[in-house]
Amino acid sequence: MVHSDIIRVGVNGYGVIGKRVAAAVRQQDDMILVGVADVSADWRLRLAARMGFSLYGAAPGAALAMQRAGLPVAGDLDDLIASVDVMVDCTPKGIGAANAEVYRRKDKPFIVQGGEKHEVAGHSFVAESSYAGALGRPATRVVSCNTTSIVRTLTALKQAGLLRRARGTLLRRATDPWESDRGGIMNTLAPEPQIPSHQGPDAQSVDPDLDVVTMAVKVPETIAHLHYWSVQMTRAADKAEVVAAFLASSRIAAIRMDDGLTALNSVKELMADLGRPHDNLYEVALWTDMLRVQGDELFYAYMVDNQAIVIPETIDAIRALSGRIAAPAVSIARTDSSLGIGALDRLGPPDQVGDS
Amino acid sequence: MVHSDIIRVGVNGYGVIGKRVAAAVRQQDDMILVGVADVSADWRLRLAARMGFSLYGAAPGAALAMQRAGLPVAGDLDDLIASVDVMVDCTPKGIGAANAEVYRRKDKPFIVQGGEKHEVAGHSFVAESSYAGALGRPATRVVSCNTTSIVRTLTALKQAGLLRRARGTLLRRATDPWESDRGGIMNTLAPEPQIPSHQGPDAQSVDPDLDVVTMAVKVPETIAHLHYWSVQMTRAADKAEVVAAFLASSRIAAIRMDDGLTALNSVKELMADLGRPHDNLYEVALWTDMLRVQGDELFYAYMVDNQAIVIPETIDAIRALSGRIAAPAVSIARTDSSLGIGALDRLGPPDQVGDS
Amino acid sequence: MVHSDIIRVGVNGYGVIGKRVAAAVRQQDDMILVGVADVSADWRLRLAARMGFSLYGAAPGAALAMQRAGLPVAGDLDDLIASVDVMVDCTPKGIGAANAEVYRRKDKPFIVQGGEKHEVAGHSFVAESSYAGALGRPATRVVSCNTTSIVRTLTALKQAGLLRRARGTLLRRATDPWESDRGGIMNTLAPEPQIPSHQGPDAQSVDPDLDVVTMAVKVPETIAHLHYWSVQMTRAADKAEVVAAFLASSRIAAIRMDDGLTALNSVKELMADLGRPHDNLYEVALWTDMLRVQGDELFYAYMVDNQAIVIPETIDAIRALSGRIAAPAVSIARTDSSLGIGALDRLGPPDQVGDS
Amino acid sequence: MVHSDIIRVGVNGYGVIGKRVAAAVRQQDDMILVGVADVSADWRLRLAARMGFSLYGAAPGAALAMQRAGLPVAGDLDDLIASVDVMVDCTPKGIGAANAEVYRRKDKPFIVQGGEKHEVAGHSFVAESSYAGALGRPATRVVSCNTTSIVRTLTALKQAGLLRRARGTLLRRATDPWESDRGGIMNTLAPEPQIPSHQGPDAQSVDPDLDVVTMAVKVPETIAHLHYWSVQMTRAADKAEVVAAFLASSRIAAIRMDDGLTALNSVKELMADLGRPHDNLYEVALWTDMLRVQGDELFYAYMVDNQAIVIPETIDAIRALSGRIAAPAVSIARTDSSLGIGALDRLGPPDQVGDS
């Protein structure tokens, strides 16, 4: 690979998503991480510096505050934008929309996260569904963790010709594991006030053909989301066929209750045992022994690591915007290989997958 | 009412359900609580004595242990059985099945709880669905909290001619509020390993016509269960019609998100503010503003107080077994009145119910 | 009692504390609850109306909003103040300080809660320590739940001549049971950033002689606070003497691990079984079998129901401000009797108290 | 280093501690991990195989079950014992005591964990306190996570001549993060029934001179323990002196509230950001800005990662039993370097440590 093939990437916002994107960019042999921009100067940024990331001030005064905190600073946001091929915005909801104007004004391809509206980028991204549409675009939006999981799984059913309509109940972790100031709920469940919840329509921003309705509820845990689905198929099918349809996607991993993976936390421990950074679960982890087919109806549940699932999509989105790789499957395979995606399925004895 | 009309009731097992049944029996003017039997002698039984309940030893040695603990004891289980018209068994799962043999041998009508199998009683009870079938029977089983809520709500839809099939996701509180030794889960979600979960088939033990499939998951809270439903109706309907169908049942109460009842715990606080004993929520509490109709599909969520919902059913079941009251509606109305059921709906401005 | 002896009471703020104060005032035969003022108009106020409380708008526009919500309204805050002998302010932290100016301007005796500073009232109140000092004063402050428990217990040791100095670790419930929007923490512990925490100095606002240092930490539960104490006594003592010193206070209740009261939630369940409104635990519940004396050192733990412990103090404070009853013991006994305080100790076999 | 200097290590029990010990042994350049023994054959062992660990069956039939599950098996426990210089027992509480008889019969030096009694090994180990006493012994016991933290911190004060007596309140995480079946408590706090709790006497099994009393309570979180201490010093000291005494130990790390490390979970996130396996916090993490000196009294709080803190001690204990390295400081430095211990303190600006 010659130097000009390397995609130079900047990350704005070094939080839950930003730090994972930065680490993942570094693991790509066709990308280089130019730096990360942020507005704070506490232990998080000291860790970024320790990781060897170049730091940029993301707002007026931020660079100065970093310097005062003893952090090495490479410049401000404008400097970072000027030095990259693609900007990945990982700032909190709403701020990304404002930043989008800046990137656009500078004619710099950019990615925003799922907290922003579809209109901010004009395109919504899940690799296996909409990579091609993002090729060479000025911007795309990597949809939220929940929506990403919905599009991945329903696309798998759709590609197998099995999907008529899907109705899901989404149990949302109330806040992130590191967070102790905001969003916690204790000994209660808090339904989202509206049915349908926004995730169904959001999935349609990626693929308008999906017939999907979601209901959502906030639950008192921090590890991951959990989805339950009731799907009307186009016809009766047997369980093996359905499982095969799901596992045709490298980003849906089979897990099994009878293997001891009986709850969200044991799956998360498996990720730690795998040695993944931050115990990231990039895949939709779907219980294949729990999955049930009843005539033309299908029932299943899966786990979504809200901190990690969008990381591979973001890497693919960078490639799509850069236009360097046209074939979705090529980018996906490269991302998967770099992040160790697929390891889960290779762990289990293949003859056990899907039977019950 | 002449003395012979009074139903003499005995309660075996003074735990979460037993103590609520005992208190509710006392509030009926056509019943008398002869006493409660149990095997322990700690603060729980001292409270029972303080409430004025006659205590019986439920197992060999139990009466003696109670006496040694300074509790007044009226006799043993045989004495209690001999003194009543109906026995209500509220012992832990599995023990009720053994006790059933004892009651049956003594030819004493009895009720077991939903932890036991249908076969233990040969009849399964939800007042609005199967009261008539229990009339004068030797035994019935008040089904579990989750199943009771399912039968109540689907019966309401069925009676309005709206029900084709129902698919539900059940979020089950992991353990009871007073419990600190068993069943707790922390910062995780634990799916039930089988789909369908047992509640769907269990509902069919009350009404075989119900087309219902359930999936269930244990969640880390202790207050109540929460159900999400996706229902295929027989035809398109408007929201007002569906809400009216639900509220035709006195045991389904309308609550509203926009009234500040936004989570399980605020509804529970409402019960405390109402002054109900143990903050009991006897009704299925269904969010009417969240409920959504989309063509011939219906989506809704409701809360189930697993400690309280079966209490009115148990009172009705006592009457049904006694044969004193033949009309279900008469018993239901009497139970409702004694327990304050219906208060919830009368609280809200009637013109707000159901619109959104 | 002639009519002029009746103390007319107004409650401003119908939240966690306000609703309990209102209910408790109603249970006093020397008080009359004129009404409650608030700024909201949702289910909480509908319940107040249902309880028969007269409602007043606590802020401009509040009365009108109540009327629009179909609630009967008796007037605004000025009307309420004009109709009472004592105002009890139960509004959120900070608002009480502003209200104090209003009450003072109208020359109306008033009580503020522990969220306000000592200076707002100029006097801080715990019945067994500072009742006398509040007699006939224009205002007093019922100190916070934690501080109330500290002053109660250390006063008991002081009166027995045993207290030299006390060092405590306070585990604070993170938010209230009904709350799902604010303050929740999940799967973590959040230390208060400062040692000493504010409760130690706050106890000295009631009794400057107390040598007390506290450290505090927020824990992920909603039921109650839990305090652990390490006390340097003035001399070696035996356990029975220490337990007797504590139980000389009617507002410290003995509970025992070996009676099955092994955690906060089982004690709360005991309150529900006692039939107390809102399961209120008015007493400091102190584990007497866990308490340990080692030479001149004393170690113990107790539970504090942050929603209920200040209710009896507030009732006593009303009497103190009114000047109707001069002897602290007379007011305390009257309050205790009306609220059922003391029931706990009478439940246990007396010969078991304190031994281990 | 010649081959004969390499210590061959076997690990019995591949659970929370065993897998961390195995990984840490591998990181030592003077040790070789011969293999791990266990009794199960689920995903945990598949991960071990994937990590390249040789597997041994730890009980009759275990090797066969592993083979049937498709796992490569190197032998049984006897084979493993025969192949190593030191056995590290990481089996559940009580099983280690039985295994100790086996190791002893085979004359093989061994380490048991803190769940076992002192008598099982006859020596209790914390590197900075009792390394020398373990040199060349047949066995030692690495004490529990809580006890390890107590001995580390009090040894630091003792070595600075500051320690008279220490009184601690220990908040114990209720169960491990991966666990969903046992030990969870929900929305409550469960005090240990006995004061003093066992950790104080257990610390004296390492250093009989420590004057330490502990009280303990189980709290509803899974991340880490949290200790609060009130220490009577030998004399008045200033804060800088005390902080310096603590930080003289490489295994006590300074963290600061004002750096954003405000709760257990943010410290754990810092470990993940550091890229440590399983987010291990090997150090006692002590808040230096929260620490308070008041005359001759000292107050502070620290966090204990119960899954990780004993790992460096176990590595040191292996060296001590092997007799290869006589100087405690040499082993400690080697272990620290291999595990990245010390990184925390080097992160913060040195001039901020300890001031407030």
Coordinates of C-alpha atoms in Angstrom, one line a residue, chain C residues 8-158:
Chain C
R8 CA -53.7 25.4 63.7
V9 CA -51.0 24.1 61.3
G10 CA -50.3 24.8 57.7
V11 CA -47.9 22.7 55.6
N12 CA -46.1 24.3 52.6
G13 CA -44.9 21.7 50.1
Y14 CA -46.6 18.4 49.7
G15 CA -43.7 16.1 48.8
V16 CA -42.0 13.3 50.6
I17 CA -41.9 15.1 53.9
G18 CA -44.9 17.4 53.5
K19 CA -47.4 14.6 53.0
R20 CA -46.1 12.7 56.0
V21 CA -46.2 15.8 58.2
A22 CA -49.7 16.5 57.0
A23 CA -50.9 13.0 57.9
A24 CA -49.1 13.1 61.3
V25 CA -50.6 16.5 62.2
R26 CA -54.0 15.0 61.6
Q27 CA -53.3 12.3 64.1
Q28 CA -52.7 14.8 66.9
D29 CA -55.6 15.7 69.1
D30 CA -54.1 19.1 70.0
M31 CA -53.6 20.1 66.4
I32 CA -55.7 20.8 63.3
L33 CA -54.4 20.7 59.7
V34 CA -55.7 23.9 58.1
G35 CA -54.3 22.9 54.7
V36 CA -51.4 22.2 52.4
A37 CA -49.8 24.4 49.8
D38 CA -48.0 23.2 46.7
V39 CA -47.1 24.3 43.2
S40 CA -48.1 21.2 41.2
A41 CA -51.4 19.7 40.1
D42 CA -50.8 16.1 39.3
W43 CA -51.7 12.8 41.0
R44 CA -50.0 13.8 44.2
L45 CA -52.3 16.7 44.8
R46 CA -55.4 14.7 43.7
L47 CA -54.5 12.3 46.4
A48 CA -54.2 15.1 48.9
A49 CA -57.7 16.3 47.9
R50 CA -58.9 12.8 48.2
M51 CA -57.5 12.6 51.7
G52 CA -59.6 15.6 52.5
F53 CA -56.8 18.1 52.8
S54 CA -57.6 21.7 51.8
L55 CA -55.3 22.8 49.0
Y56 CA -53.6 26.2 48.6
G57 CA -51.6 27.4 45.7
A58 CA -48.0 27.9 46.9
A59 CA -46.9 30.3 44.1
P60 CA -48.4 32.8 41.7
G61 CA -50.6 30.8 39.2
A62 CA -50.5 27.6 41.2
A63 CA -54.0 27.9 42.5
L64 CA -55.3 28.6 39.0
A65 CA -53.5 25.6 37.6
M66 CA -55.0 23.4 40.4
Q67 CA -58.4 24.6 39.5
R68 CA -57.9 23.9 35.9
A69 CA -56.9 20.4 36.8
G70 CA -60.2 20.0 38.6
L71 CA -58.9 20.3 42.1
P72 CA -60.8 22.2 44.8
V73 CA -58.7 25.1 45.9
A74 CA -59.0 27.0 49.2
G75 CA -56.8 29.9 48.5
D76 CA -53.1 30.9 48.1
L77 CA -50.2 30.8 50.4
D78 CA -51.0 34.1 52.0
D79 CA -54.5 32.8 52.9
L80 CA -53.0 29.7 54.5
I81 CA -50.4 31.6 56.5
A82 CA -53.1 33.9 57.8
S83 CA -55.2 31.0 59.0
V84 CA -52.6 29.1 61.0
D85 CA -50.6 29.3 64.3
V86 CA -47.6 27.6 62.9
M87 CA -46.3 27.1 59.3
V88 CA -44.3 24.0 58.5
D89 CA -42.2 24.5 55.4
C90 CA -41.5 21.2 53.5
T91 CA -40.4 22.7 50.2
P92 CA -37.2 21.7 48.5
K93 CA -33.8 22.8 49.7
G94 CA -33.2 26.5 49.2
I95 CA -36.9 27.4 48.7
G96 CA -37.5 27.2 52.4
A97 CA -35.0 29.9 53.0
A98 CA -36.9 32.3 50.7
N99 CA -40.2 31.3 52.2
A100 CA -38.8 32.0 55.7
E101 CA -38.6 35.7 54.8
V102 CA -42.3 35.6 54.0
Y103 CA -43.3 33.9 57.2
R104 CA -41.1 36.2 59.2
R105 CA -42.6 39.3 57.6
K106 CA -46.0 38.1 58.6
D107 CA -44.8 37.4 62.1
K108 CA -45.8 33.8 61.8
P109 CA -43.9 31.1 63.7
F110 CA -42.4 28.6 61.3
I111 CA -40.4 25.4 60.9
V112 CA -37.9 24.8 58.1
Q113 CA -36.3 21.4 57.1
G114 CA -32.8 20.3 57.4
G115 CA -31.9 21.2 53.9
E116 CA -31.8 24.8 55.0
K117 CA -28.9 26.3 56.9
H118 CA -29.1 26.8 60.7
E119 CA -29.1 30.6 60.2
V120 CA -32.5 30.5 58.4
A121 CA -34.2 29.7 61.6
G122 CA -31.5 30.6 64.2
H123 CA -32.3 27.4 66.1
S124 CA -31.9 23.7 65.3
F125 CA -34.2 21.1 66.6
V126 CA -34.0 17.5 67.8
A127 CA -36.7 16.9 70.4
E128 CA -34.7 15.1 73.0
S129 CA -31.9 17.6 72.8
S130 CA -33.2 21.1 72.1
Y131 CA -37.0 21.2 72.6
A132 CA -36.6 23.6 75.5
G133 CA -34.6 26.0 73.5
A134 CA -37.3 26.2 70.9
L135 CA -40.1 27.1 73.3
G136 CA -42.0 30.2 72.0
R137 CA -39.3 31.0 69.4
P138 CA -40.3 32.5 66.1
A139 CA -38.7 29.7 64.2
T140 CA -36.8 26.5 64.3
R141 CA -35.1 24.1 61.9
V142 CA -35.8 20.3 62.1
V143 CA -32.4 19.0 61.2
S144 CA -31.9 16.5 58.4
C145 CA -32.6 12.8 58.8
N146 CA -29.0 11.8 59.2
T147 CA -28.3 14.6 61.8
T148 CA -31.5 13.8 63.7
S149 CA -30.3 10.2 64.1
I150 CA -26.9 11.3 65.2
V151 CA -28.2 13.7 67.8
R152 CA -30.7 11.2 69.1
T153 CA -28.2 8.4 69.6
L154 CA -25.3 10.5 70.9
T155 CA -27.7 12.4 73.3
A156 CA -28.6 9.0 74.7
L157 CA -25.0 8.1 75.3
K158 CA -24.3 11.6 76.7

